[in-house]
GROMACS .gro file of C-alpha atoms in nm:
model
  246
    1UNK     CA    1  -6.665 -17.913   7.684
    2UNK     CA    2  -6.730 -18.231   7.510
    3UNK     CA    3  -6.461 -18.481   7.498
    4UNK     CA    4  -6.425 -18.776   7.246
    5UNK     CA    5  -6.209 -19.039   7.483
    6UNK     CA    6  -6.022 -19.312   7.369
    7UNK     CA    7  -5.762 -19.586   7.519
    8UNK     CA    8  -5.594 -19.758   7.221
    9UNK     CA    9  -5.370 -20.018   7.459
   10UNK     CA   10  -5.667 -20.093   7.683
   11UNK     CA   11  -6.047 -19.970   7.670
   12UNK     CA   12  -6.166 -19.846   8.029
   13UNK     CA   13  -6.455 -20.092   7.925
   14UNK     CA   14  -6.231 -20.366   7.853
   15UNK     CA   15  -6.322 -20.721   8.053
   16UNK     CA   16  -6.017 -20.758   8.182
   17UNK     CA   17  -5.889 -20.599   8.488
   18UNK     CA   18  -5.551 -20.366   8.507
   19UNK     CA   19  -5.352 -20.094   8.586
   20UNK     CA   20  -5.449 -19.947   8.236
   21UNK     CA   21  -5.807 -20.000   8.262
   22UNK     CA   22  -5.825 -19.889   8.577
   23UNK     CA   23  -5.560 -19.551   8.439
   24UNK     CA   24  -5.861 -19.472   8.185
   25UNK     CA   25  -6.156 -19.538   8.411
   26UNK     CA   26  -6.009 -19.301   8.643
   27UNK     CA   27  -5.921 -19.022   8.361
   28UNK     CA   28  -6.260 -19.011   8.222
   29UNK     CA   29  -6.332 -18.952   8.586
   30UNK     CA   30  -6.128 -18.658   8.658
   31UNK     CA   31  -6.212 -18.522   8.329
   32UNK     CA   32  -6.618 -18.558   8.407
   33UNK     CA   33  -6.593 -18.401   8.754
   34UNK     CA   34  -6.416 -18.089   8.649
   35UNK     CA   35  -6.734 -18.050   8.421
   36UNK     CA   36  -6.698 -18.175   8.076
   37UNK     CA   37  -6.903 -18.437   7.916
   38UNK     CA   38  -6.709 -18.772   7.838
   39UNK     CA   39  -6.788 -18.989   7.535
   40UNK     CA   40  -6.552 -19.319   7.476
   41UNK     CA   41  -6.524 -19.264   7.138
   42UNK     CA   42  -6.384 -19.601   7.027
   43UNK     CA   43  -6.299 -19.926   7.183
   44UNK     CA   44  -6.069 -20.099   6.916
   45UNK     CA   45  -5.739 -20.233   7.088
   46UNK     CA   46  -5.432 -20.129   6.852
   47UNK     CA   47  -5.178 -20.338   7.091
   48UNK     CA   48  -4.941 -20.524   6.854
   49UNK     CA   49  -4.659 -20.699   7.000
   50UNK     CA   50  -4.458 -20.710   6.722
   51UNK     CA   51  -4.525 -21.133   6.653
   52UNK     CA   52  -4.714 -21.100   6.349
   53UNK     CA   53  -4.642 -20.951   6.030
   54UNK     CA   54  -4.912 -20.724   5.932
   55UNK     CA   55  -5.107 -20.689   6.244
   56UNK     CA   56  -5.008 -20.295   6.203
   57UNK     CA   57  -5.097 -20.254   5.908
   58UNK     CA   58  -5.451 -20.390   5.957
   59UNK     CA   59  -5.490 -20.217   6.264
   60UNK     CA   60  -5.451 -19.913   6.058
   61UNK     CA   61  -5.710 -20.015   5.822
   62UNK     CA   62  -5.907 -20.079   6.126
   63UNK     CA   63  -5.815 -19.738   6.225
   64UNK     CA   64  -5.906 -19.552   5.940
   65UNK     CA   65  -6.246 -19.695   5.900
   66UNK     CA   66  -6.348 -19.590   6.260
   67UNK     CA   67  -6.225 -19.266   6.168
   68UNK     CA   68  -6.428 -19.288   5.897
   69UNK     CA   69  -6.725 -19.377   6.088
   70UNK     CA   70  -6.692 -19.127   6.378
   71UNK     CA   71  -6.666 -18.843   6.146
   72UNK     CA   72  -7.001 -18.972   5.982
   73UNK     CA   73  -7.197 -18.982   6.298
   74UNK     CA   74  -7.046 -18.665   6.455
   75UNK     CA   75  -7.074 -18.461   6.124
   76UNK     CA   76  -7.346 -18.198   6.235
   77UNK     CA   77  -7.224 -18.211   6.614
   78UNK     CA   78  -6.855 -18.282   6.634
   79UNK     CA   79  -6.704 -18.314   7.005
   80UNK     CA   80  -6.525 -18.007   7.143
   81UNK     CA   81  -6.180 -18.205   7.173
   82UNK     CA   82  -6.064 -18.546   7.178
   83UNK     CA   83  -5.838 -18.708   7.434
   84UNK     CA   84  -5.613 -19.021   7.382
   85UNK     CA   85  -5.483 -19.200   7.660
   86UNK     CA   86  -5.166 -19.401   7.684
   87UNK     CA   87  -5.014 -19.422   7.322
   88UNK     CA   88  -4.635 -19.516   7.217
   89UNK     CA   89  -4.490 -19.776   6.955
   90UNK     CA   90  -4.660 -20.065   7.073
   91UNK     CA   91  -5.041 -19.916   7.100
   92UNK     CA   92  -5.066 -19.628   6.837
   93UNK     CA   93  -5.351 -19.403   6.785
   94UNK     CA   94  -5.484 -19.444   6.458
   95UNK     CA   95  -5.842 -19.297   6.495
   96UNK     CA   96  -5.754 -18.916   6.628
   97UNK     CA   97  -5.549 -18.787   6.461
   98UNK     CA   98  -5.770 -18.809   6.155
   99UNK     CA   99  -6.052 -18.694   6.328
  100UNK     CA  100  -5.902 -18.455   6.489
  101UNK     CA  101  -5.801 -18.309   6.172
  102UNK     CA  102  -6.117 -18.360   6.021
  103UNK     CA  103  -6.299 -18.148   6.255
  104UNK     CA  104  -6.038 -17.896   6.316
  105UNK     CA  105  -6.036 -17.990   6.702
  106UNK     CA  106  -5.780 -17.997   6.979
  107UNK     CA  107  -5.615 -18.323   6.991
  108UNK     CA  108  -5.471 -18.421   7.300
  109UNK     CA  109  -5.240 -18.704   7.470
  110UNK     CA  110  -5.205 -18.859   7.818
  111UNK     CA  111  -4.919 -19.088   7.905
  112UNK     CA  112  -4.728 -19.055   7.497
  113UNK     CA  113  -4.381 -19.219   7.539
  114UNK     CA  114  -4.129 -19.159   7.274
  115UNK     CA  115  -3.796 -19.436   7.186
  116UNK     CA  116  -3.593 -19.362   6.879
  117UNK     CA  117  -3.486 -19.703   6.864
  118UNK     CA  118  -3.809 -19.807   6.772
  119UNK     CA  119  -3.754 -19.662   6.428
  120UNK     CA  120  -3.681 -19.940   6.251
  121UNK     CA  121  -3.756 -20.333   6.383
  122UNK     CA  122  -4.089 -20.474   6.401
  123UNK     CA  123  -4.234 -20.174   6.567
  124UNK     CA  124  -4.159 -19.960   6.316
  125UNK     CA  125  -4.495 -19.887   6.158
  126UNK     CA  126  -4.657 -19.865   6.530
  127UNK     CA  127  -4.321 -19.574   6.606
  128UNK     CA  128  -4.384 -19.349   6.302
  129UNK     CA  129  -4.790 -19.356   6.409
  130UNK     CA  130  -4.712 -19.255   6.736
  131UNK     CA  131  -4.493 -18.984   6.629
  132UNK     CA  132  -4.704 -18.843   6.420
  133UNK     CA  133  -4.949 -18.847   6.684
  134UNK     CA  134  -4.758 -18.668   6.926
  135UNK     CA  135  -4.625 -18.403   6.673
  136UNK     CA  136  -5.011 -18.346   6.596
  137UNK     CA  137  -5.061 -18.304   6.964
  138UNK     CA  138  -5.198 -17.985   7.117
  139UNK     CA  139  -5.092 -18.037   7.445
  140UNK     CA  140  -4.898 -18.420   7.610
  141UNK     CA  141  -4.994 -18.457   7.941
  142UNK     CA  142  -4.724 -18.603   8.121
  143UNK     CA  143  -4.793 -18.841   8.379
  144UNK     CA  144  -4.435 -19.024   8.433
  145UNK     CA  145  -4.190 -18.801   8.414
  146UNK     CA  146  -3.940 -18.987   8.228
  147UNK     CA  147  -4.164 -19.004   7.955
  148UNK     CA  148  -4.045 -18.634   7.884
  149UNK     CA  149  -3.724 -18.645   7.742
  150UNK     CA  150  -3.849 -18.853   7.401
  151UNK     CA  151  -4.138 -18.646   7.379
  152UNK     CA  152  -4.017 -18.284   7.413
  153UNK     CA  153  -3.848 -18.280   7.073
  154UNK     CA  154  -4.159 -18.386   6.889
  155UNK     CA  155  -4.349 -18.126   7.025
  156UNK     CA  156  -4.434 -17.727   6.907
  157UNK     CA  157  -4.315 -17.561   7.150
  158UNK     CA  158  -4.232 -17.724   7.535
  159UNK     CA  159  -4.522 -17.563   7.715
  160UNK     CA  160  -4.722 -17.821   7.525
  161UNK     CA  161  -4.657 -18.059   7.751
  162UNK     CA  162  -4.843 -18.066   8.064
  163UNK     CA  163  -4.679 -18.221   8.361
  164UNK     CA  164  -5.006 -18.351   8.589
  165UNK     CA  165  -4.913 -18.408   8.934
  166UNK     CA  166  -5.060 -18.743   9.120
  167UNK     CA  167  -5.400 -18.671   9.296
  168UNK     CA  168  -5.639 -18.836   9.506
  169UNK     CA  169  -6.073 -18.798   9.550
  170UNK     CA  170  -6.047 -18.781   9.870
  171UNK     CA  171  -6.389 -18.831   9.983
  172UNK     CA  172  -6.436 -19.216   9.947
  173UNK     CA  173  -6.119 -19.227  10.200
  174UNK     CA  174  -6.334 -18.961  10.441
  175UNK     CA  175  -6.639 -19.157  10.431
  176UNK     CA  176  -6.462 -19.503  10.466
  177UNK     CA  177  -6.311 -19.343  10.773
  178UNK     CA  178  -6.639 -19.228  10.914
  179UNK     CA  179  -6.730 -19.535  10.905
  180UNK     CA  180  -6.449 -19.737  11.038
  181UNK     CA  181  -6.560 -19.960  11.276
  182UNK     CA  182  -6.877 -20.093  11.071
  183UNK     CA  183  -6.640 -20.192  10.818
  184UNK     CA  184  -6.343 -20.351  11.013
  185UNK     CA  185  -6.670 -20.573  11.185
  186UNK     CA  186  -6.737 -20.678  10.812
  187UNK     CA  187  -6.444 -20.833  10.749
  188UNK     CA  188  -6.421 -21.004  11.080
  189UNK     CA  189  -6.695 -21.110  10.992
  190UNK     CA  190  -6.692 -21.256  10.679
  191UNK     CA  191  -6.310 -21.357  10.689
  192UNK     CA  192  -6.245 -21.480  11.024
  193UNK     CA  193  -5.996 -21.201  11.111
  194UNK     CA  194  -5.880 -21.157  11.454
  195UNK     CA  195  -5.995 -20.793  11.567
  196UNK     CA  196  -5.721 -20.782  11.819
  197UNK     CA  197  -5.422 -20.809  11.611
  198UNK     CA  198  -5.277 -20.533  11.343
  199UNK     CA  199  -5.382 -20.607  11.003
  200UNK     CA  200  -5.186 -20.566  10.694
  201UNK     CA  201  -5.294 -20.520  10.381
  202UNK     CA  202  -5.145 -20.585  10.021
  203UNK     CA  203  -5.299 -20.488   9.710
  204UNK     CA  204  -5.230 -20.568   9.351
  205UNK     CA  205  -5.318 -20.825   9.022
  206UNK     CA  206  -5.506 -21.119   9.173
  207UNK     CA  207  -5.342 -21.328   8.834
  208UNK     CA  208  -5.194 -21.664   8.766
  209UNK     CA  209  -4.826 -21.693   8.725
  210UNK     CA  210  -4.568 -21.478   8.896
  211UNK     CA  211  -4.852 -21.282   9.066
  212UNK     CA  212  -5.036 -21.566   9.204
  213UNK     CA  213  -4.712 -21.699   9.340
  214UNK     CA  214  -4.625 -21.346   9.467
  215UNK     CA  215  -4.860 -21.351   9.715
  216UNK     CA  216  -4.767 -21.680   9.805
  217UNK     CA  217  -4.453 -21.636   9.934
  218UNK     CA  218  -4.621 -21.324  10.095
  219UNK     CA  219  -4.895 -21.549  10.273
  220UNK     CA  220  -4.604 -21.773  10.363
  221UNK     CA  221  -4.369 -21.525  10.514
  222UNK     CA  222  -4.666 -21.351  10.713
  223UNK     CA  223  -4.802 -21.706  10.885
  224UNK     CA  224  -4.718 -21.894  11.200
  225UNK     CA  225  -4.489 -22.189  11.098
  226UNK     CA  226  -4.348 -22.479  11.359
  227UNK     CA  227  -4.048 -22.422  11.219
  228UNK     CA  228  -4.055 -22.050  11.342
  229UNK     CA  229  -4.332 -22.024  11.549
  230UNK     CA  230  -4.272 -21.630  11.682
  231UNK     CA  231  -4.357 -21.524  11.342
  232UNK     CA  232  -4.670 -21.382  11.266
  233UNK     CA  233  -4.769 -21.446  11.620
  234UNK     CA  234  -5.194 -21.441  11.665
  235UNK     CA  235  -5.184 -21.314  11.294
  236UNK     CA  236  -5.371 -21.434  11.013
  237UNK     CA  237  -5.328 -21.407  10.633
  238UNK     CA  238  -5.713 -21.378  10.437
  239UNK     CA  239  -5.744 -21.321  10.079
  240UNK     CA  240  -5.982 -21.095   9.993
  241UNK     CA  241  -6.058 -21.128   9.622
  242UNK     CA  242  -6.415 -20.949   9.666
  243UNK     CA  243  -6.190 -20.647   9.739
  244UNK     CA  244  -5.923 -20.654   9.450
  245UNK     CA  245  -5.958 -20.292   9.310
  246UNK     CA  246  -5.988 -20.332   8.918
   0.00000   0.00000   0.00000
């Protein structure tokens, strides 16, 4: 099947790192190892944090004339289905639907959250896009499950939405493993670290602010200090940006 992909809060090619990048990376993965053929249909950002009056409203201009332009360019070869990931009042979809309709194709949803008290406010334009989005959807797939309960009503029927389950490749973690020792003598290596001593590992946003200090106080509570010297006893704390997962 081809599949038109698209990530309206965050584009899995955007340069900056995070959790949603690194959400749609991984999608267009699964999706291209159970055998369909991926295409990132768009890369315009629709995030609007509600600071400045009109930002939806050109975004939906914006919108429009991307839909505009896909339909152009996939006129005599339209994809099979198109798949949006990650939409809700702040980061609308305003590209599938139309092409979706356009082409008479499937259009479907990963990660849609739902909040009736969005209706009216500064989101309000953003809160009607995503429900029409959802309503328009043929099937939700629901990766947090709380997510459900706003959604449900907007849908067909409630078999529409699709609850996936977490899951893992597992083979990068098999061949990592076969290969333990070569890589634990890397990072002695090229950190310092003491091989004889348990190592523990933290992994998240190498950022500035709260982060940054986060792992701080982390580094702080994990070394040797005269005023408690037992603590972290032969340990060592090494940052490892080189491995920060993004």
């Amino acid at each position: 099947m081809r599949i038109a992909f698209y990530a309206p809060l965050k584009s899995p090619t955007h340069p900056v790192p995070s959790g949603d990048r690194r959400m749609a990376r991984l999608l267009m993965a699964a999706l291209e190892g159970a055998g369909h053929r991926v295409t990132l249909a768009c890369t315009l950002r629709s995030w609007d944090d509600g600071r400045h009056a009109g930002r939806a409203e050109r975004l939906a201009a914006l919108g429009a004339r991307c839909a505009d332009r896909l339909t152009a360019r996939w006129r005599d070869d339209p994809p099979d289905l198109w798949f949006t990931y990650h939409l809700y009042h702040k980061a609308p979809d305003w590209i599938g639907p139309a092409v979706s309709r356009r082409f008479g194709i499937p259009y479907v949803v990963a990660e849609a959250s739902f909040a009736a008290k969005r209706a009216t406010g500064r989101f309000a334009a953003g809160h009607r896009a995503a429900e029409a989005a959802i309503r328009q959807a043929a099937a939700v797939v629901n990766l947090a499950g709380h997510d459900a309960e706003g959604v449900l009503p907007l849908l067909e029927s409630p078999d529409r939405l699709v609850r996936l389950r977490p899951f893992l490749d597992t083979c990068p973690f098999a061949a990592a493993a076969a290969e333990r020792d070569r890589h634990r003598a890397a990072l002695v290596e090229r950190y310092g670290l003491n091989p004889d001593v348990p190592w523990l590992l933290a992994v998240g946003m190498m950022r500035g602010g709260d982060k940054e200090r986060s792992y701080e106080i982390l580094a702080g509570a994990l070394s040797p200090s005269p005023a408690n010297p037992g603590r972290a006893a032969g340990g060592a704390v090494a940052v490892m940006p080189g491995l920060t997962p993004t």
